[in-house]
Amino acid sequence: MTTATVTPETEVQDDHVYALTELEIQADESCAEEFGPSRLQRGLGLFFFFMVIVFFSWMFSSMESYLTDASKMPMSALIIQGEREYVSDDDIRAVLLQKPTIDNYFSVNVDDIQAKIESLPWVYHASVRKSWPDLLRVYIQEQPVVAIWNDSQLLNEDGIVFDADVNMAPESLVKLYSPDDRIKQALVKYNEFNQLLQLNDYQIMTITVNLRNAITVVLRNGIMLRLGREDALSRIQRYIDYVAVLDKEKIAYIDLRYDTGFSVGWKNDNKE
């Protein structure tokens, strides 16, 4: 009968295999410590990185200080463009000299300058551009004024009221009278009436829209047209069709607030 036994040699062999594996692991750790960065090296790397950041921050700050120094790159030339009748060069210069003044090419804020110029009453739109190395170019578009509103303010073609010297406006401007909430309505009526009347050689002097939306038109020949609240355009056409048979020099007003026909008020006569 054969009996299997475990000899000491077998146990020695197993222990020997385990011992070799542990040595290999220790050797790998030793190599990693030998070739990996030391604490001193890592510290020097972080210090160098920090110094690079400090250097570039200082360089950026110095460059910014240099570029925004008014004595280094001053704005010394100005070009003003655009057809102008009411906005003078002195008006623009006065705006540019307001605080903060324009000193340096890089520090000038064109959006801020544009807003300041557009705050001038007669300026409808402004465009501001910088040109290297010292030129500021300003383009001006004046208000497209179309009427005098309530004798005190001016009205542009967009129906926007602006404050400017009414005495500077052309004498040919129509005068519109209306409540505050009927400004655009009055302008629309003026454009409709004016197109029709100009085709027949008539010019409007004033248009009044009252609180009840009743409309009165005064022509430059002195005749007042009372149009009422409805069918104003067709009533003007009625005036054009029939006024030729009347003596316009003697007419004070024509009341067209009828479905058909009209009544006439004569100068120096209280009777119609």
PDB file of C-alpha atoms in Angstrom, residues 27-236:
ATOM      1  CA  ALA A  27      12.010  46.333  -6.399  1.00  0.00           C
ATOM      2  CA  ASP A  28       9.149  48.065  -8.243  1.00  0.00           C
ATOM      3  CA  GLU A  29       8.558  50.455  -5.351  1.00  0.00           C
ATOM      4  CA  SER A  30      12.268  51.241  -5.202  1.00  0.00           C
ATOM      5  CA  CYS A  31      12.303  52.083  -8.923  1.00  0.00           C
ATOM      6  CA  ALA A  32       9.249  54.344  -8.553  1.00  0.00           C
ATOM      7  CA  GLU A  33      10.946  56.309  -5.765  1.00  0.00           C
ATOM      8  CA  GLU A  34      14.154  56.565  -7.786  1.00  0.00           C
ATOM      9  CA  PHE A  35      12.606  57.895 -11.009  1.00  0.00           C
ATOM     10  CA  GLY A  36       9.588  59.882  -9.561  1.00  0.00           C
ATOM     11  CA  PRO A  37       9.853  63.638  -8.617  1.00  0.00           C
ATOM     12  CA  SER A  38      11.079  64.415  -5.160  1.00  0.00           C
ATOM     13  CA  ARG A  39       9.276  66.778  -2.798  1.00  0.00           C
ATOM     14  CA  LEU A  40      11.906  69.427  -3.443  1.00  0.00           C
ATOM     15  CA  GLN A  41      11.376  69.177  -7.183  1.00  0.00           C
ATOM     16  CA  ARG A  42       7.617  69.469  -6.794  1.00  0.00           C
ATOM     17  CA  GLY A  43       8.024  72.500  -4.561  1.00  0.00           C
ATOM     18  CA  LEU A  44      10.340  74.194  -7.047  1.00  0.00           C
ATOM     19  CA  GLY A  45       7.837  73.531  -9.838  1.00  0.00           C
ATOM     20  CA  LEU A  46       4.989  75.135  -7.927  1.00  0.00           C
ATOM     21  CA  PHE A  47       7.191  78.124  -7.025  1.00  0.00           C
ATOM     22  CA  PHE A  48       8.186  78.609 -10.663  1.00  0.00           C
ATOM     23  CA  PHE A  49       4.544  78.411 -11.777  1.00  0.00           C
ATOM     24  CA  PHE A  50       3.575  81.005  -9.168  1.00  0.00           C
ATOM     25  CA  MET A  51       6.357  83.348 -10.293  1.00  0.00           C
ATOM     26  CA  VAL A  52       5.217  83.038 -13.919  1.00  0.00           C
ATOM     27  CA  ILE A  53       1.691  84.087 -12.902  1.00  0.00           C
ATOM     28  CA  VAL A  54       3.056  87.058 -10.935  1.00  0.00           C
ATOM     29  CA  PHE A  55       5.248  88.130 -13.860  1.00  0.00           C
ATOM     30  CA  PHE A  56       2.449  88.060 -16.428  1.00  0.00           C
ATOM     31  CA  SER A  57       0.092  89.887 -14.052  1.00  0.00           C
ATOM     32  CA  TRP A  58       2.674  92.625 -13.579  1.00  0.00           C
ATOM     33  CA  MET A  59       3.361  92.807 -17.305  1.00  0.00           C
ATOM     34  CA  PHE A  60      -0.382  93.063 -18.114  1.00  0.00           C
ATOM     35  CA  SER A  61      -0.888  95.782 -15.498  1.00  0.00           C
ATOM     36  CA  SER A  62       2.098  97.754 -16.804  1.00  0.00           C
ATOM     37  CA  MET A  63       0.888  97.463 -20.405  1.00  0.00           C
ATOM     38  CA  GLU A  64      -2.618  98.558 -19.471  1.00  0.00           C
ATOM     39  CA  SER A  65      -1.231 101.545 -17.559  1.00  0.00           C
ATOM     40  CA  TYR A  66       0.911 102.491 -20.537  1.00  0.00           C
ATOM     41  CA  LEU A  67      -1.850 102.153 -23.126  1.00  0.00           C
ATOM     42  CA  THR A  68      -4.357 104.188 -21.107  1.00  0.00           C
ATOM     43  CA  ASP A  69      -1.898 106.953 -20.290  1.00  0.00           C
ATOM     44  CA  ALA A  70      -3.219 110.085 -21.990  1.00  0.00           C
ATOM     45  CA  SER A  71       0.314 111.348 -22.632  1.00  0.00           C
ATOM     46  CA  LYS A  72       1.261 108.207 -24.573  1.00  0.00           C
ATOM     47  CA  MET A  73      -1.436 107.873 -27.266  1.00  0.00           C
ATOM     48  CA  PRO A  74      -3.679 110.963 -27.125  1.00  0.00           C
ATOM     49  CA  MET A  75      -6.691 111.504 -29.400  1.00  0.00           C
ATOM     50  CA  SER A  76      -5.726 114.513 -31.475  1.00  0.00           C
ATOM     51  CA  ALA A  77      -7.949 114.495 -34.580  1.00  0.00           C
ATOM     52  CA  LEU A  78     -11.717 114.764 -35.074  1.00  0.00           C
ATOM     53  CA  ILE A  79     -13.803 114.399 -38.244  1.00  0.00           C
ATOM     54  CA  ILE A  80     -17.523 115.291 -38.171  1.00  0.00           C
ATOM     55  CA  GLN A  81     -19.607 114.066 -41.120  1.00  0.00           C
ATOM     56  CA  GLY A  82     -23.233 114.229 -42.191  1.00  0.00           C
ATOM     57  CA  GLU A  83     -25.510 116.893 -43.617  1.00  0.00           C
ATOM     58  CA  ARG A  84     -26.250 119.368 -40.844  1.00  0.00           C
ATOM     59  CA  GLU A  85     -28.315 122.490 -40.534  1.00  0.00           C
ATOM     60  CA  TYR A  86     -28.928 122.741 -36.800  1.00  0.00           C
ATOM     61  CA  VAL A  87     -26.019 120.870 -35.177  1.00  0.00           C
ATOM     62  CA  SER A  88     -22.749 122.800 -35.287  1.00  0.00           C
ATOM     63  CA  ASP A  89     -19.174 121.598 -34.870  1.00  0.00           C
ATOM     64  CA  ASP A  90     -19.028 123.520 -31.606  1.00  0.00           C
ATOM     65  CA  ASP A  91     -22.004 121.552 -30.288  1.00  0.00           C
ATOM     66  CA  ILE A  92     -20.130 118.306 -30.918  1.00  0.00           C
ATOM     67  CA  ARG A  93     -16.886 119.580 -29.431  1.00  0.00           C
ATOM     68  CA  ALA A  94     -18.719 120.733 -26.309  1.00  0.00           C
ATOM     69  CA  VAL A  95     -20.047 117.207 -25.824  1.00  0.00           C
ATOM     70  CA  LEU A  96     -16.617 115.666 -26.325  1.00  0.00           C
ATOM     71  CA  LEU A  97     -15.096 117.992 -23.734  1.00  0.00           C
ATOM     72  CA  GLN A  98     -17.534 116.889 -21.042  1.00  0.00           C
ATOM     73  CA  LYS A  99     -16.149 114.828 -18.184  1.00  0.00           C
ATOM     74  CA  PRO A 100     -14.686 112.330 -18.506  1.00  0.00           C
ATOM     75  CA  THR A 101     -12.771 113.938 -21.345  1.00  0.00           C
ATOM     76  CA  ILE A 102     -11.395 112.009 -24.302  1.00  0.00           C
ATOM     77  CA  ASP A 103      -7.688 111.495 -23.580  1.00  0.00           C
ATOM     78  CA  ASN A 104      -6.436 108.257 -24.991  1.00  0.00           C
ATOM     79  CA  TYR A 105      -7.132 106.050 -28.023  1.00  0.00           C
ATOM     80  CA  PHE A 106      -7.577 102.889 -25.947  1.00  0.00           C
ATOM     81  CA  SER A 107      -9.508 104.392 -23.048  1.00  0.00           C
ATOM     82  CA  VAL A 108     -12.123 106.246 -25.117  1.00  0.00           C
ATOM     83  CA  ASN A 109     -15.606 104.691 -24.918  1.00  0.00           C
ATOM     84  CA  VAL A 110     -17.350 105.195 -28.265  1.00  0.00           C
ATOM     85  CA  ASP A 111     -20.726 103.985 -26.938  1.00  0.00           C
ATOM     86  CA  ASP A 112     -20.637 106.593 -24.184  1.00  0.00           C
ATOM     87  CA  ILE A 113     -19.718 109.340 -26.661  1.00  0.00           C
ATOM     88  CA  GLN A 114     -22.501 108.254 -29.028  1.00  0.00           C
ATOM     89  CA  ALA A 115     -25.067 108.421 -26.220  1.00  0.00           C
ATOM     90  CA  LYS A 116     -23.910 111.904 -25.241  1.00  0.00           C
ATOM     91  CA  ILE A 117     -24.089 113.200 -28.813  1.00  0.00           C
ATOM     92  CA  GLU A 118     -27.545 111.700 -29.324  1.00  0.00           C
ATOM     93  CA  SER A 119     -28.711 113.590 -26.238  1.00  0.00           C
ATOM     94  CA  LEU A 120     -28.426 116.812 -28.255  1.00  0.00           C
ATOM     95  CA  PRO A 121     -31.968 117.928 -29.235  1.00  0.00           C
ATOM     96  CA  TRP A 122     -31.381 118.131 -32.983  1.00  0.00           C
ATOM     97  CA  VAL A 123     -29.462 114.840 -33.261  1.00  0.00           C
ATOM     98  CA  TYR A 124     -31.570 111.953 -34.525  1.00  0.00           C
ATOM     99  CA  HIS A 125     -28.753 109.412 -34.729  1.00  0.00           C
ATOM    100  CA  ALA A 126     -24.992 109.455 -34.205  1.00  0.00           C
ATOM    101  CA  SER A 127     -22.279 106.984 -35.153  1.00  0.00           C
ATOM    102  CA  VAL A 128     -18.841 107.162 -33.517  1.00  0.00           C
ATOM    103  CA  ARG A 129     -15.757 105.268 -34.706  1.00  0.00           C
ATOM    104  CA  LYS A 130     -12.080 105.258 -33.768  1.00  0.00           C
ATOM    105  CA  SER A 131      -9.399 105.193 -36.465  1.00  0.00           C
ATOM    106  CA  TRP A 132      -5.814 104.326 -35.657  1.00  0.00           C
ATOM    107  CA  PRO A 133      -3.803 105.947 -34.258  1.00  0.00           C
ATOM    108  CA  ASP A 134      -5.455 109.155 -33.013  1.00  0.00           C
ATOM    109  CA  LEU A 135      -8.616 109.868 -35.042  1.00  0.00           C
ATOM    110  CA  LEU A 136     -12.212 110.038 -33.831  1.00  0.00           C
ATOM    111  CA  ARG A 137     -14.815 109.963 -36.614  1.00  0.00           C
ATOM    112  CA  VAL A 138     -18.389 111.149 -35.871  1.00  0.00           C
ATOM    113  CA  TYR A 139     -21.317 110.859 -38.273  1.00  0.00           C
ATOM    114  CA  ILE A 140     -24.435 112.906 -37.490  1.00  0.00           C
ATOM    115  CA  GLN A 141     -27.999 112.492 -38.743  1.00  0.00           C
ATOM    116  CA  GLU A 142     -30.279 115.340 -37.751  1.00  0.00           C
ATOM    117  CA  GLN A 143     -33.872 115.033 -36.662  1.00  0.00           C
ATOM    118  CA  PRO A 144     -36.252 114.568 -39.619  1.00  0.00           C
ATOM    119  CA  VAL A 145     -38.530 117.291 -38.274  1.00  0.00           C
ATOM    120  CA  VAL A 146     -41.976 117.491 -39.862  1.00  0.00           C
ATOM    121  CA  ALA A 147     -44.109 119.642 -37.565  1.00  0.00           C
ATOM    122  CA  ILE A 148     -44.343 122.005 -34.618  1.00  0.00           C
ATOM    123  CA  TRP A 149     -46.453 120.471 -31.875  1.00  0.00           C
ATOM    124  CA  ASN A 150     -48.581 122.674 -29.601  1.00  0.00           C
ATOM    125  CA  ASP A 151     -46.342 125.678 -30.390  1.00  0.00           C
ATOM    126  CA  SER A 152     -43.709 124.529 -27.900  1.00  0.00           C
ATOM    127  CA  GLN A 153     -42.051 121.344 -29.179  1.00  0.00           C
ATOM    128  CA  LEU A 154     -41.043 119.717 -32.431  1.00  0.00           C
ATOM    129  CA  LEU A 155     -42.192 116.460 -33.974  1.00  0.00           C
ATOM    130  CA  ASN A 156     -40.127 114.137 -36.159  1.00  0.00           C
ATOM    131  CA  GLU A 157     -41.382 111.792 -38.856  1.00  0.00           C
ATOM    132  CA  ASP A 158     -41.610 108.897 -36.373  1.00  0.00           C
ATOM    133  CA  GLY A 159     -44.171 110.810 -34.321  1.00  0.00           C
ATOM    134  CA  ILE A 160     -41.655 111.452 -31.528  1.00  0.00           C
ATOM    135  CA  VAL A 161     -41.683 114.835 -29.813  1.00  0.00           C
ATOM    136  CA  PHE A 162     -38.303 116.398 -29.034  1.00  0.00           C
ATOM    137  CA  ASP A 163     -37.295 119.579 -27.240  1.00  0.00           C
ATOM    138  CA  ALA A 164     -35.418 122.030 -29.418  1.00  0.00           C
ATOM    139  CA  ASP A 165     -35.569 125.714 -30.215  1.00  0.00           C
ATOM    140  CA  VAL A 166     -38.820 126.102 -32.166  1.00  0.00           C
ATOM    141  CA  ASN A 167     -37.563 129.392 -33.586  1.00  0.00           C
ATOM    142  CA  MET A 168     -34.829 127.483 -35.424  1.00  0.00           C
ATOM    143  CA  ALA A 169     -37.354 125.337 -37.285  1.00  0.00           C
ATOM    144  CA  PRO A 170     -38.391 126.205 -40.859  1.00  0.00           C
ATOM    145  CA  GLU A 171     -41.360 128.549 -41.100  1.00  0.00           C
ATOM    146  CA  SER A 172     -42.941 126.181 -43.609  1.00  0.00           C
ATOM    147  CA  LEU A 173     -43.504 123.508 -40.968  1.00  0.00           C
ATOM    148  CA  VAL A 174     -47.095 122.610 -40.285  1.00  0.00           C
ATOM    149  CA  LYS A 175     -48.388 123.257 -36.771  1.00  0.00           C
ATOM    150  CA  LEU A 176     -50.129 120.352 -35.076  1.00  0.00           C
ATOM    151  CA  TYR A 177     -52.333 120.747 -32.006  1.00  0.00           C
ATOM    152  CA  SER A 178     -53.517 117.722 -30.060  1.00  0.00           C
ATOM    153  CA  PRO A 179     -53.647 116.152 -26.606  1.00  0.00           C
ATOM    154  CA  ASP A 180     -50.568 114.205 -25.554  1.00  0.00           C
ATOM    155  CA  ASP A 181     -52.141 110.842 -26.342  1.00  0.00           C
ATOM    156  CA  ARG A 182     -53.147 111.837 -29.890  1.00  0.00           C
ATOM    157  CA  ILE A 183     -49.815 113.008 -31.273  1.00  0.00           C
ATOM    158  CA  LYS A 184     -49.319 110.119 -33.689  1.00  0.00           C
ATOM    159  CA  GLN A 185     -52.961 110.278 -34.729  1.00  0.00           C
ATOM    160  CA  ALA A 186     -52.543 113.940 -35.646  1.00  0.00           C
ATOM    161  CA  LEU A 187     -49.382 113.117 -37.628  1.00  0.00           C
ATOM    162  CA  VAL A 188     -51.109 110.319 -39.554  1.00  0.00           C
ATOM    163  CA  LYS A 189     -53.983 112.648 -40.459  1.00  0.00           C
ATOM    164  CA  TYR A 190     -51.545 115.313 -41.588  1.00  0.00           C
ATOM    165  CA  ASN A 191     -49.744 112.872 -43.917  1.00  0.00           C
ATOM    166  CA  GLU A 192     -53.054 111.710 -45.426  1.00  0.00           C
ATOM    167  CA  PHE A 193     -54.465 115.217 -45.913  1.00  0.00           C
ATOM    168  CA  ASN A 194     -51.210 116.711 -47.137  1.00  0.00           C
ATOM    169  CA  GLN A 195     -50.769 114.130 -49.876  1.00  0.00           C
ATOM    170  CA  LEU A 196     -54.233 114.839 -51.254  1.00  0.00           C
ATOM    171  CA  LEU A 197     -54.105 118.620 -50.905  1.00  0.00           C
ATOM    172  CA  GLN A 198     -50.632 119.022 -52.422  1.00  0.00           C
ATOM    173  CA  LEU A 199     -51.816 117.273 -55.567  1.00  0.00           C
ATOM    174  CA  ASN A 200     -54.290 120.147 -55.907  1.00  0.00           C
ATOM    175  CA  ASP A 201     -51.863 122.945 -54.980  1.00  0.00           C
ATOM    176  CA  TYR A 202     -53.085 123.456 -51.430  1.00  0.00           C
ATOM    177  CA  GLN A 203     -50.853 123.620 -48.379  1.00  0.00           C
ATOM    178  CA  ILE A 204     -51.721 122.936 -44.761  1.00  0.00           C
ATOM    179  CA  MET A 205     -50.846 125.523 -42.137  1.00  0.00           C
ATOM    180  CA  THR A 206     -52.360 123.906 -39.015  1.00  0.00           C
ATOM    181  CA  ILE A 207     -54.211 120.762 -37.966  1.00  0.00           C
ATOM    182  CA  THR A 208     -56.085 120.495 -34.692  1.00  0.00           C
ATOM    183  CA  VAL A 209     -57.343 117.258 -33.132  1.00  0.00           C
ATOM    184  CA  ASN A 210     -59.420 117.979 -30.037  1.00  0.00           C
ATOM    185  CA  LEU A 211     -60.438 115.766 -27.120  1.00  0.00           C
ATOM    186  CA  ARG A 212     -63.476 114.532 -29.065  1.00  0.00           C
ATOM    187  CA  ASN A 213     -61.245 113.616 -32.053  1.00  0.00           C
ATOM    188  CA  ALA A 214     -62.839 116.317 -34.168  1.00  0.00           C
ATOM    189  CA  ILE A 215     -60.429 117.655 -36.781  1.00  0.00           C
ATOM    190  CA  THR A 216     -59.973 121.205 -38.035  1.00  0.00           C
ATOM    191  CA  VAL A 217     -57.571 122.120 -40.830  1.00  0.00           C
ATOM    192  CA  VAL A 218     -56.390 125.620 -41.719  1.00  0.00           C
ATOM    193  CA  LEU A 219     -54.892 126.052 -45.196  1.00  0.00           C
ATOM    194  CA  ARG A 220     -52.199 128.561 -46.085  1.00  0.00           C
ATOM    195  CA  ASN A 221     -54.719 130.478 -48.136  1.00  0.00           C
ATOM    196  CA  GLY A 222     -56.423 131.237 -44.816  1.00  0.00           C
ATOM    197  CA  ILE A 223     -59.480 128.995 -45.228  1.00  0.00           C
ATOM    198  CA  MET A 224     -60.494 126.854 -42.250  1.00  0.00           C
ATOM    199  CA  LEU A 225     -61.946 123.408 -42.972  1.00  0.00           C
ATOM    200  CA  ARG A 226     -64.135 121.950 -40.254  1.00  0.00           C
ATOM    201  CA  LEU A 227     -63.993 118.211 -40.849  1.00  0.00           C
ATOM    202  CA  GLY A 228     -65.486 116.678 -37.720  1.00  0.00           C
ATOM    203  CA  ARG A 229     -64.692 113.178 -36.522  1.00  0.00           C
ATOM    204  CA  GLU A 230     -65.661 110.965 -39.482  1.00  0.00           C
ATOM    205  CA  ASP A 231     -64.825 110.659 -43.184  1.00  0.00           C
ATOM    206  CA  ALA A 232     -62.319 113.511 -42.976  1.00  0.00           C
ATOM    207  CA  LEU A 233     -60.491 112.535 -46.170  1.00  0.00           C
ATOM    208  CA  SER A 234     -63.648 112.351 -48.264  1.00  0.00           C
ATOM    209  CA  ARG A 235     -64.747 115.722 -46.875  1.00  0.00           C
ATOM    210  CA  ILE A 236     -61.466 117.268 -47.982  1.00  0.00           C
TER     211      ILE A 236
END
